[in-house]
Each structure stands twice: as structure tokens, then as C-alpha cells.
């Protein structure tokens, strides 16, 4: 069996290296960004995090913003898994592997962003229980390490098993993978709740310290993630001859719409709480939405996000537009961008401004941060491209054991 | 499954009871366990540092002993006996000690004779003419500034020298306050604030 | 196992260049070391870490040692430095170290300071004193905003001069509010200004520190004498504690800290003012290198107006106890339940 598995790995590896010219151009571009990112990361390793725009006032920036958003993207895979296995929807069954591929790519990006943000990445072994000191269950970050790696393991194991079986021409045994699938459904909610609790559990930051943060994270994840998957399926349909069922698009679009609506309702609730009777604790919200004094760097960002969000949600709500790809795809794009801004710049940064003692110091990411972030995104997309191609190829019979790949 | 995880985590979080007992309760508990005594004087940690100072015991506070820094050898102008010698005759003139300007209380309340006695220049005197040593001026100051002196004797005012542990040696009133001009001075801050570089 | 490895390095210094120390190890030494190793099996954490070390060591040390032993060109100091750095990298969390391990790491750090900077420092690993819980009081009526405290703190704690790192933050306040949020921390003019008063903040050394449970590696904790400390060698630099502190007390070394050699305070403590590296957290430690020897923190000693008071709150006769019990004291952000041991009062 081991030899088979090695054969499967080498076959997959060979398959990922081959493809149309467009594929090579795409992968090449991604590789370029990865190399640039690595170069700038080396500067960060040499000089320290002083090369970023972060400081003692705003101590988390672009890296953790992206991390927060990407955990949501990873959790969104559950939105494909749930209908496929709980509701036994045949259409979704075919594309579940895509969701898990997205989850793996997003999780690897999360881990990369956290490593990039760490002051001492060579000391990451301090987290390992036994040889290090793992402060669980006290530290929410320890919980996060646990759940993210667990989710990664789940999303690696299940598709790997299914694909391995299919590659051999066998049917995957439900008894082997189904329990893990069910586990991953609950685990997906878990990872994003834990990440939300990271923020919500800090009484020092009143902007984050509210009960709605966890549910808000889930709502925005389940709107933005499936939007990304929908776009991904569009790309797959356009650039390959893999078959994607038409029903999936409308079902996914419905999921996105409902999640986006819930997200907007939660946003409304947060805005009401902060601005109806503002207290001193609302000052971060004032900074974000209206600016305080001359400090207003985030105001255009958040209003863009809200506008795009509303446009996307309204468009998707109307059935006529939702079923029309000319409106559906752009809506997904702008929804994705809106949620990225909302969860990244619109959540992490205002939590630090003003500081707990009232100081206003604004944040501006530097070239190093942008380059490294782009590099990590490129890495994630690289992994995603490899996995999605592989998934489709094996699922639809193009890649089999003892056969030349397409 | 989710419920199980929540319940499990609740048991973990509720175990941290010690986080929530107040400081006051802790103090009370520890006080009782130590029989109301202070920390054990394990070693004369500060003997060397206190050796730099000359100090005397004060009997102001009956409850806890403390020592005050001597003032007698700190005078810059000169020893009083250079002029105030019983053998010499000094003209009684208001122009003596012109270098000292009295900016303490206003003229109706205080003048030189309020504290100083020309006949006994070694010492100061209280309102009831009782003698006060220059090394223990707080007795004098307490006549008006009784709140500050009370605070000072217990540590809420003034400065301790040597360290927080061991013999309590504190600065005298006049170690910090010039009795003729007690106000603190204006100066530039010693360092530029770190936040200044972020302010536009 | 660990002793075996370190003996290997020590052995390396003494043997001649032509011999290969790995294979010429004296049998008796090995047996003695193995006996010591057997005793250490009880300490599971040690064994696992040294196992990891051993694995990597056997792989790398075999090849590198042969090369090193064969060449006499490499500086003796460099070899020693490498050995020390190796040991330092693989050591554990100070929080769970035994007394011997603490002594060993302190010795290594002193050696490294000598080799790297030609600076002889004395790093202590003083344990908390019995029956002591430190408390701090700040008299708002007395503070004139002079900043002697900040200057003394910078010099005492070897703070990074390049980024002007300051543990203490001083606010110039308008009358009418006690909220430091409304204060100005960027004042730089003659002080005190007539219509203003001054409040200083620093680490409050809370009894319920919110920064302690959030650390994923347990690199920060509250000691028995109440001081909240950081093990600079264990911190991975995630800055979660910085986000969790409600008093903005924590500082991160964004770059390698720079302290002029002649100004370095050589009386150091492992948890206090020793040299830090980039990528780790630090903060006010109530001058643990001084207070565990009975001295006052540098800021308390430097204040010319006596606005700062420090002592043992478990001592019913202490000054700090008198202030807490008799003056009208308050603490910042009481509603958060952090129980800071830093009280403010006014005359």
C-alpha cells in the first residue's frame, strides 16, 4: 500500500507540473510573487519587524488582518461539505473536494501569515507540548494553534484518502472518511469561533470585546468563502474541460446571499450599539467610520466596504440578478473584496486605534509587508491551483493509476 | 460535539477561581496567616547603602520606628557659630542674612523670628517656644502642615532612602523643601517622550 | 544525554586537532554521564527536549565536529560561543526550570556577554523573597512631570536608545478629568505648567493580569512576589500580550535593541534588565534586579518630589500599606477586574 501511495504522490506531482501554457504562465506569475515575497521576508528576518509599519501602538497589522480573513475562507469549506453530506445533495458531492482544497490552501496561508508576523519564528517549537510549554487551555492562541492544525489535518486526510482510492479505481469506503467529515463540519465552526474569541476575549479592547464578534465572523466567512468558491468554479469551467453542474451555482449563490444578508444585519446591530448611545468605548468605532480629529485614514476603506457589501447583497437578493452570471460573478467579486476589507482593515486595525491609554497612532503597511502578504497569497493560490486541478482530474477520471495523465 | 466542547471548556475556565478573589481578601488571608507580622529580616541587605547617610531616630510616630536624615552638616552658607558665638557681639539689624529671602507664608503669618531664635541659633523653636533641633524640623513644620507631616511620618509624603526593606530612613522636610522658599522649581522634562515621534 | 553533548563540546576544546573527539570519548566519562542521565529520566520534559537536541546533534554534530576537530583555524572563542548559543537555544521555559538549570543559563548568558560585547555583567536569578507582595503608589498631587523617573528607568533597565523605548508614560492632564485618555503624552516644555497636573503609567503588575493567560507559550507569568515577568528567551514574539494589556504597558523589540556599552547597567537579572534581542516582549519589572535585593525601583529612587512610593503590601507597617488603607486611592480601569498593584492617590 505504501508503494501505491508513493506512486500516487509522484503521479500527482507529475500531473501538477504539466498543463496548458496558460497554466504555466499562471503558476509562473505566482512563483514570481512568492520569490519577491521571500526576498522581502529575508529583510524582515535580518532587521526585525521594524521594517513593517507596526509599532507598540498598532502591534498587529496586515499579516494578522489577512490571517483573520483567511481563517474564515478556510471555514467556508464547510458550506460545501454540509449540503453534500448532511443533506446528501448529489450536486455538491462532486465539488466537495474543491472546498477542502480551498480550506487547505487558506490554512497554509494562515500558518504562513502567523509565521511571518512572529518576532521569533525559529522559536515556534516552544509551542510544542512536551518539549515546549503549550499554554492550553488558558490561551486562546493555543486553542487556535490546536484547532487550525487539526482542521488542516482533517482537510488533508479526507481528500487524500478519497483521491487515493479513486486514483486506484476503487470506491472510497464511507466508514473510513465519513466520521472525519462530520467532525470537520463542527470543527469548521470551531476554528472561526476560536479565532473570533481571540479578539472578543480581550477586555482591554472594547471594540472587539463584544458577544457578536463570533457570530459576525461566521456570517462573513460563509458569505465571502462560498463567493470565492463560486468564482473558482467559474474559473474552472472557463479554463478547463472539467464538468461542473449548473445546479451548484444557484445553490451556492443562495448560500452566499443568505449569509451576506445575515452579515449585514449583524453590521447594523454593531453600528446601532456603537452610535446610538456612544460611550468612551465607542471611540474606536468613531475612528473607523468617521475619523477622530485629523485621524481618518480608515474612513474611505470602511465606507467602500459597506457600499460594496450592500450593493452585492441587494443584487444577490434579487433572483433575476442572482441567476444571471453577468451579475452573479461581479457581485461575488465585490462581496469578497468588501468582506476582506471589513474583516482585515475594518476589524484588526481599529481595535488598536486609539491605544488603551487614548493615543492615536495610525497604521500604514510598508512595502515589506505588502510584498510578503502578496507572496503568501501567491503561495496559497499556488497550492490551491495544484489541489483543485488534481482533485478534478482524479474525480472525473482523467488521472488514474497506471495511466498517462492528461 | 460542539456542545461537548463548550461544556468542557467551561469546566476549564471555571477552575481559575483564584483569578477572581480580590486583592483585599488575599491581603487579609496572608496577614492572618503571618500573625500580623512583617517579612522576615533575612539579611542586612541594605547595610552598605545606608552607611552613606547619617541619620537619627525620630520619635514622632509612636507605632513604627523610623529615622530621619541629618540636616546639620548640609548647610551651605556656613556654620552658625562662625558669627553666632557668645563671645562676639552682633548688631541686631534687619539687614543681616539679606541673602535669605523668605517666600514661605505671607508677612502677617511668618517672619524670621517665627522659627529662629537669635539667642539660640543652634536650634529652632515652636510656637510655645519649645526648642526644636535642626535635625528634626518636622516638629516645627507640623504646627501648620500637620496633615503633610502626619502623611510623611507614615510614608504617604516624602522620600525614603536606602530601599523598601530594612531600616526605614526617610528624608527630612528640609532635605527637599527649602524652608525659606519651599516651592518646587520649573524645568524641562528629562527625556523627550516616546509618543512625540507619532504626533503630527 | 544533555551532559554527554555538552561534554562533547568541552572535550573539543581540550583535545588536539588531529584527534576526533567523538570516537575518543573516555569510557568512564560516558558511564558516569549515563548514570546522571538515568537520574534525569524522572524529569520528563528535560528528556524530551534533550532527545530532540540529541537527534539533531547526532546528525549535525557528527559531521561538523569532525570538521571542527580537524581544523585548528577556528577561534576558540567562536567554538565556545557556538556551544553556548546551542545550549541557550534548546533550553526550556525559565518558569519550569530547576535551580541548577537557572544557575546554568545565567552563567551562559554572562559568558556570552563577555564573548560578544567584551562586557562583564552579573546576571542574578534571585528568587522572590518570602512573604513579599510588591505594591506601588503614585501621588498625583506631587508629580510635576519632571521625568526623572523615565530617565532613571531607561538607564537602569538598559532600554533601547534607538527607538527611545520608555516603560513609563507621563500624561499632562487638564483639570476636570482623571481619565488618562484625555491627557497629552507628547508634552515637552517647562514643567509643571500652571493649569495642568501629571499622571504616570507603567506596568501595573496586576494580580489578575490579562496578559498572562493569553501567552501561547507561557513566556509571561506572575511571580510569587507579584511581579509580572517575561522570559525573553522563551517569548516567540506573537504580541498577543501587547494586545491584551489594558494599560499599554508592554513593549516589543521591533529591532535589535541598542545600548551604548559604557552606559550598560551591569547589575542584571534574568527576568529584568538583561540584554534583550529583537522579536521579544519586555516591560517594567518593578526593577526586579533591585527590588529582590531590598532596593527601591529606579523610578521611585529618582523621583525628586517623592511622588512614587514602593513597598511590600503584606507588611502591615509598610508605607504602601498605610497609603492604601488611609489615603483615598484609586486604580486605573478598576472595572476590568485586573486588580493592578499600582495605586494613585492625591493629597
mmCIF file of C-alpha atoms in Angstrom, chain A residues 81 174 206 253 333 345 380 384 392:
data_model
loop_
_atom_site.group_PDB
_atom_site.id
_atom_site.type_symbol
_atom_site.label_atom_id
_atom_site.label_comp_id
_atom_site.label_asym_id
_atom_site.label_seq_id
_atom_site.Cartn_x
_atom_site.Cartn_y
_atom_site.Cartn_z
ATOM 1 C CA UNK A 81 -19.395 19.788 2.961
ATOM 2 C CA UNK A 174 -17.616 5.733 3.633
ATOM 3 C CA UNK A 206 -13.650 47.405 23.846
ATOM 4 C CA UNK A 253 -25.415 31.627 -4.728
ATOM 5 C CA UNK A 333 -16.050 39.650 -6.523
ATOM 6 C CA UNK A 345 -8.560 46.590 7.992
ATOM 7 C CA UNK A 380 -1.893 29.919 -1.253
ATOM 8 C CA UNK A 384 -4.980 25.790 -4.412
ATOM 9 C CA UNK A 392 -10.966 17.436 -10.536
#
